[in-house]
mmCIF file of C-alpha atoms in Angstrom:
data_model
loop_
_atom_site.group_PDB
_atom_site.id
_atom_site.type_symbol
_atom_site.label_atom_id
_atom_site.label_comp_id
_atom_site.label_asym_id
_atom_site.label_seq_id
_atom_site.Cartn_x
_atom_site.Cartn_y
_atom_site.Cartn_z
ATOM 1 C CA MET A 827 195.787 105.340 83.030
ATOM 2 C CA SER A 828 192.468 106.985 83.783
ATOM 3 C CA LEU A 829 191.666 105.572 87.235
ATOM 4 C CA VAL A 830 193.213 107.015 90.382
ATOM 5 C CA LEU A 831 192.315 105.872 93.899
ATOM 6 C CA TYR A 832 193.024 108.130 96.873
ATOM 7 C CA GLY A 833 193.077 106.314 100.192
ATOM 8 C CA HIS A 834 195.219 104.512 102.739
ATOM 9 C CA PRO A 835 196.152 100.808 102.688
ATOM 10 C CA PHE A 836 195.228 100.323 106.368
ATOM 11 C CA SER A 837 191.777 101.877 105.928
ATOM 12 C CA SER A 838 188.960 99.337 105.923
ATOM 13 C CA TYR A 839 186.944 101.297 103.395
ATOM 14 C CA THR A 840 189.949 101.736 101.113
ATOM 15 C CA GLN A 841 190.495 97.990 101.290
ATOM 16 C CA LYS A 842 186.875 97.409 100.310
ATOM 17 C CA VAL A 843 187.464 99.188 96.987
ATOM 18 C CA LEU A 844 190.908 97.650 96.522
ATOM 19 C CA ILE A 845 189.309 94.201 96.712
ATOM 20 C CA ALA A 846 186.934 95.105 93.890
ATOM 21 C CA LEU A 847 189.784 96.455 91.757
ATOM 22 C CA TYR A 848 191.990 93.417 92.413
ATOM 23 C CA GLU A 849 189.154 90.962 91.729
ATOM 24 C CA ASN A 850 188.954 92.215 88.151
ATOM 25 C CA GLY A 851 192.580 93.153 87.627
ATOM 26 C CA THR A 852 191.476 96.707 86.892
ATOM 27 C CA PRO A 853 194.449 99.019 86.194
ATOM 28 C CA PHE A 854 194.639 102.048 88.500
ATOM 29 C CA GLU A 855 197.070 104.357 90.222
ATOM 30 C CA PHE A 856 197.013 104.350 94.021
ATOM 31 C CA ARG A 857 197.727 107.644 95.764
ATOM 32 C CA CYS A 858 198.264 107.168 99.471
ATOM 33 C CA ILE A 859 196.939 109.824 101.829
ATOM 34 C CA GLY A 860 199.479 110.516 104.560
ATOM 35 C CA PRO A 861 202.018 112.981 105.937
ATOM 36 C CA GLU A 862 204.660 111.742 103.528
ATOM 37 C CA THR A 863 202.521 112.646 100.483
ATOM 38 C CA PRO A 864 201.114 116.145 101.111
ATOM 39 C CA GLN A 865 200.511 116.660 97.394
ATOM 40 C CA HIS A 866 198.063 113.756 97.376
ATOM 41 C CA SER A 867 196.258 115.067 100.439
ATOM 42 C CA ALA A 868 195.911 118.509 98.887
ATOM 43 C CA GLU A 869 194.447 117.181 95.632
ATOM 44 C CA TRP A 870 192.136 114.782 97.482
ATOM 45 C CA SER A 871 190.844 117.625 99.692
ATOM 46 C CA ARG A 872 190.276 119.819 96.671
ATOM 47 C CA ARG A 873 188.282 117.132 94.924
ATOM 48 C CA TRP A 874 186.327 115.976 97.985
ATOM 49 C CA PRO A 875 186.080 118.646 100.723
ATOM 50 C CA LEU A 876 184.346 116.185 103.069
ATOM 51 C CA ARG A 877 187.780 114.540 103.305
ATOM 52 C CA LYS A 878 186.590 110.951 103.456
ATOM 53 C CA PHE A 879 188.512 108.253 101.686
ATOM 54 C CA PRO A 880 188.655 106.395 99.447
ATOM 55 C CA LEU A 881 187.927 108.609 96.481
ATOM 56 C CA LEU A 882 188.041 107.273 92.927
ATOM 57 C CA VAL A 883 188.940 109.651 90.107
ATOM 58 C CA ASP A 884 188.114 108.664 86.544
ATOM 59 C CA GLY A 885 189.298 111.439 84.250
ATOM 60 C CA GLU A 886 187.380 114.494 85.383
ATOM 61 C CA ARG A 887 184.830 112.508 87.363
ATOM 62 C CA ASP A 888 185.142 112.081 91.132
ATOM 63 C CA ILE A 889 183.321 109.152 92.745
ATOM 64 C CA ALA A 890 182.943 108.938 96.528
ATOM 65 C CA GLU A 891 181.409 106.332 98.873
ATOM 66 C CA THR A 892 182.670 102.772 98.588
ATOM 67 C CA SER A 893 179.478 101.032 97.470
ATOM 68 C CA ILE A 894 178.928 103.658 94.775
ATOM 69 C CA ILE A 895 182.543 103.341 93.645
ATOM 70 C CA ILE A 896 182.223 99.588 93.217
ATOM 71 C CA GLU A 897 178.937 99.899 91.348
ATOM 72 C CA TYR A 898 180.521 102.582 89.145
ATOM 73 C CA LEU A 899 183.422 100.267 88.347
ATOM 74 C CA GLN A 900 181.010 97.558 87.264
ATOM 75 C CA LEU A 901 179.140 99.972 85.005
ATOM 76 C CA VAL A 902 182.088 101.781 83.435
ATOM 77 C CA HIS A 903 185.079 99.452 83.912
ATOM 78 C CA PRO A 904 183.555 95.959 84.042
ATOM 79 C CA GLY A 905 185.685 92.874 84.401
ATOM 80 C CA PRO A 906 185.195 89.103 84.502
ATOM 81 C CA VAL A 907 183.968 89.130 88.118
ATOM 82 C CA ARG A 908 180.496 90.630 88.371
ATOM 83 C CA LEU A 909 180.209 92.024 91.899
ATOM 84 C CA LEU A 910 176.545 92.973 91.622
ATOM 85 C CA PRO A 911 174.082 90.442 90.135
ATOM 86 C CA ALA A 912 172.127 91.281 86.999
ATOM 87 C CA ASP A 913 168.884 90.103 88.608
ATOM 88 C CA PRO A 914 167.362 93.103 90.451
ATOM 89 C CA MET A 915 166.123 91.122 93.449
ATOM 90 C CA ALA A 916 169.428 89.298 93.851
ATOM 91 C CA ALA A 917 171.190 92.655 93.588
ATOM 92 C CA LEU A 918 168.938 93.994 96.339
ATOM 93 C CA ASP A 919 170.054 91.148 98.631
ATOM 94 C CA VAL A 920 173.690 91.991 97.902
ATOM 95 C CA ARG A 921 173.156 95.705 98.548
ATOM 96 C CA PHE A 922 171.453 94.956 101.863
ATOM 97 C CA LEU A 923 174.322 92.769 103.053
ATOM 98 C CA ASP A 924 176.818 95.385 101.900
ATOM 99 C CA ARG A 925 175.072 97.955 104.071
ATOM 100 C CA PHE A 926 174.866 95.497 106.980
ATOM 101 C CA PHE A 927 178.620 94.952 107.038
ATOM 102 C CA ASP A 928 179.382 98.661 106.746
ATOM 103 C CA LEU A 929 176.787 99.900 109.230
ATOM 104 C CA HIS A 930 176.499 97.096 111.760
ATOM 105 C CA VAL A 931 179.963 95.540 111.770
ATOM 106 C CA MET A 932 182.529 98.117 110.680
ATOM 107 C CA ASN A 933 180.798 101.085 112.254
ATOM 108 C CA ALA A 934 180.245 99.078 115.444
ATOM 109 C CA ALA A 935 183.959 98.312 115.691
ATOM 110 C CA GLN A 936 184.696 101.979 115.023
ATOM 111 C CA HIS A 937 183.177 102.922 118.400
ATOM 112 C CA ALA A 938 186.068 101.135 120.104
ATOM 113 C CA VAL A 939 188.673 102.614 117.770
ATOM 114 C CA ASP A 940 187.356 106.141 118.238
ATOM 115 C CA GLY A 941 187.325 105.726 122.011
ATOM 116 C CA ALA A 942 190.923 104.514 122.022
ATOM 117 C CA LEU A 943 192.045 107.394 119.813
ATOM 118 C CA THR A 944 190.891 109.931 122.395
ATOM 119 C CA GLY A 945 193.574 108.797 124.823
ATOM 120 C CA ASP A 946 190.970 108.959 127.587
ATOM 121 C CA SER A 947 190.704 105.683 129.520
ATOM 122 C CA VAL A 948 187.031 106.205 130.338
ATOM 123 C CA LYS A 949 186.107 106.888 126.709
ATOM 124 C CA ARG A 950 188.238 103.934 125.632
ATOM 125 C CA HIS A 951 186.305 101.647 127.993
ATOM 126 C CA GLU A 952 182.932 103.056 126.960
ATOM 127 C CA GLY A 953 183.728 102.796 123.257
ATOM 128 C CA LEU A 954 184.857 99.196 123.586
ATOM 129 C CA ALA A 955 181.806 98.240 125.663
ATOM 130 C CA LEU A 956 179.479 99.717 123.050
ATOM 131 C CA ALA A 957 181.365 97.982 120.235
ATOM 132 C CA VAL A 958 181.188 94.621 121.995
ATOM 133 C CA LYS A 959 177.459 94.977 122.580
ATOM 134 C CA LYS A 960 176.739 95.831 118.954
ATOM 135 C CA LEU A 961 179.137 93.281 117.481
ATOM 136 C CA GLU A 962 177.715 90.403 119.513
ATOM 137 C CA VAL A 963 174.283 91.127 118.027
ATOM 138 C CA ALA A 964 175.741 91.377 114.512
ATOM 139 C CA TYR A 965 177.781 88.181 114.917
ATOM 140 C CA ALA A 966 174.738 86.239 116.103
ATOM 141 C CA TRP A 967 172.650 87.423 113.159
ATOM 142 C CA LEU A 968 175.388 86.611 110.660
ATOM 143 C CA GLU A 969 175.897 83.145 112.134
ATOM 144 C CA GLY A 970 172.378 82.218 111.086
ATOM 145 C CA GLN A 971 172.405 84.198 107.862
ATOM 146 C CA LEU A 972 175.580 82.592 106.505
ATOM 147 C CA ALA A 973 174.650 78.990 107.206
ATOM 148 C CA ASP A 974 175.163 76.801 104.100
ATOM 149 C CA ARG A 975 176.692 79.701 102.147
ATOM 150 C CA THR A 976 180.183 80.046 100.728
ATOM 151 C CA TRP A 977 179.973 83.832 100.408
ATOM 152 C CA ALA A 978 177.700 86.451 101.941
ATOM 153 C CA ALA A 979 174.830 86.403 99.448
ATOM 154 C CA PRO A 980 172.835 83.379 98.277
ATOM 155 C CA GLY A 981 174.481 81.518 95.424
ATOM 156 C CA GLU A 982 178.146 80.830 94.765
ATOM 157 C CA ASP A 983 179.332 84.271 93.642
ATOM 158 C CA PHE A 984 181.754 86.612 95.405
ATOM 159 C CA THR A 985 180.014 90.008 95.415
ATOM 160 C CA LEU A 986 179.982 93.576 96.644
ATOM 161 C CA ALA A 987 178.759 92.206 99.979
ATOM 162 C CA ASP A 988 181.976 90.217 100.390
ATOM 163 C CA CYS A 989 184.059 93.271 99.490
ATOM 164 C CA ALA A 990 182.400 94.963 102.471
ATOM 165 C CA ALA A 991 182.552 91.914 104.729
ATOM 166 C CA ALA A 992 186.268 91.225 104.389
ATOM 167 C CA PRO A 993 187.728 94.360 106.023
ATOM 168 C CA SER A 994 184.720 94.713 108.342
ATOM 169 C CA LEU A 995 185.160 91.273 109.888
ATOM 170 C CA PHE A 996 188.938 91.570 109.785
ATOM 171 C CA TYR A 997 188.992 94.630 112.041
ATOM 172 C CA ALA A 998 185.887 93.672 114.036
ATOM 173 C CA ASP A 999 187.596 90.441 115.087
ATOM 174 C CA TRP A 1000 190.624 92.442 116.194
ATOM 175 C CA THR A 1001 188.291 94.642 118.229
ATOM 176 C CA HIS A 1002 186.122 91.887 119.714
ATOM 177 C CA ARG A 1003 187.167 88.334 118.860
ATOM 178 C CA ILE A 1004 184.579 86.228 117.060
ATOM 179 C CA SER A 1005 184.153 83.444 119.582
ATOM 180 C CA ASP A 1006 183.829 79.709 119.051
ATOM 181 C CA ALA A 1007 180.095 80.195 119.543
ATOM 182 C CA PHE A 1008 180.044 81.433 115.925
ATOM 183 C CA PRO A 1009 181.836 78.715 113.895
ATOM 184 C CA VAL A 1010 180.058 79.603 110.638
ATOM 185 C CA LEU A 1011 181.141 83.226 110.886
ATOM 186 C CA ARG A 1012 184.698 82.303 111.848
ATOM 187 C CA ALA A 1013 184.943 79.991 108.838
ATOM 188 C CA TYR A 1014 183.584 82.711 106.540
ATOM 189 C CA ARG A 1015 186.185 85.176 107.822
ATOM 190 C CA SER A 1016 188.888 82.593 107.088
ATOM 191 C CA ARG A 1017 187.623 82.151 103.528
ATOM 192 C CA LEU A 1018 187.741 85.902 103.041
ATOM 193 C CA LEU A 1019 191.338 86.042 104.279
ATOM 194 C CA ALA A 1020 192.255 83.299 101.803
ATOM 195 C CA ARG A 1021 190.692 85.158 98.863
ATOM 196 C CA PRO A 1022 193.661 86.453 96.795
ATOM 197 C CA SER A 1023 192.214 89.961 96.370
ATOM 198 C CA PHE A 1024 191.794 90.473 100.115
ATOM 199 C CA ALA A 1025 195.016 88.663 101.011
ATOM 200 C CA ARG A 1026 196.828 91.167 98.803
ATOM 201 C CA ALA A 1027 195.140 94.125 100.515
ATOM 202 C CA VAL A 1028 195.990 92.718 103.958
ATOM 203 C CA ASN A 1029 199.631 92.181 103.039
ATOM 204 C CA GLU A 1030 199.978 95.660 101.563
ATOM 205 C CA ALA A 1031 198.773 97.139 104.862
ATOM 206 C CA ARG A 1032 200.829 94.889 107.139
ATOM 207 C CA ARG A 1033 203.501 97.485 107.915
ATOM 208 C CA PHE A 1034 200.868 99.861 109.291
ATOM 209 C CA ARG A 1035 199.641 97.493 112.021
ATOM 210 C CA PRO A 1036 201.351 99.409 114.847
ATOM 211 C CA LEU A 1037 198.884 102.228 114.076
ATOM 212 C CA PHE A 1038 195.870 100.169 115.259
ATOM 213 C CA PRO A 1039 194.900 102.024 118.448
ATOM 214 C CA LEU A 1040 193.556 98.940 120.250
ATOM 215 C CA GLY A 1041 196.731 96.993 119.568
ATOM 216 C CA ALA A 1042 196.928 94.673 116.579
ATOM 217 C CA PRO A 1043 196.932 90.976 117.516
ATOM 218 C CA ASP A 1044 199.819 88.807 116.355
ATOM 219 C CA ARG A 1045 197.781 86.888 113.784
ATOM 220 C CA ASP A 1046 196.121 87.207 110.372
#
């Protein structure tokens, strides 16, 4: 088996790549980064000194950054589900939405997580307030953007953008609940949770829920 993925099941960005791998049934070995597997951490750090996961290893080639990993998989290990359209303009739409979910949903929620991890009540409050402010803007934009769509991008195909959206909206909703004012977005999140590839990633990470620093809700 040539493909190895270093990451953690509870990591949103690891889940993003896992979705892509599961969508196409791509064989790979998963090496969890954690205190119980120091040998994996050591090899991961050697290969990628910036110590960000996930990291995909294909033989002697190391591929970092989730969007690049998924594009690499399509180029080198393609499967029946094409996650980036062949049409360049359609692909540009998908890449934009992929970046939107990473930068304006997941990173927004991360402000609250980082604040909670400090253990400082003031920083926890400030981080959550900033996350709420940013997420409300993102939710409102997505509510209009996703109208009359099944998945994130125009058309009927599940794409790279949905790989990014699934964990982003999953954890964002835990951080700041998507209210009833955004029924289109809530329905989209439900469709993502029902997608077998993401449902598998969610279930594999279920035992790690006590680690969520804001407190994982008893749902999903």
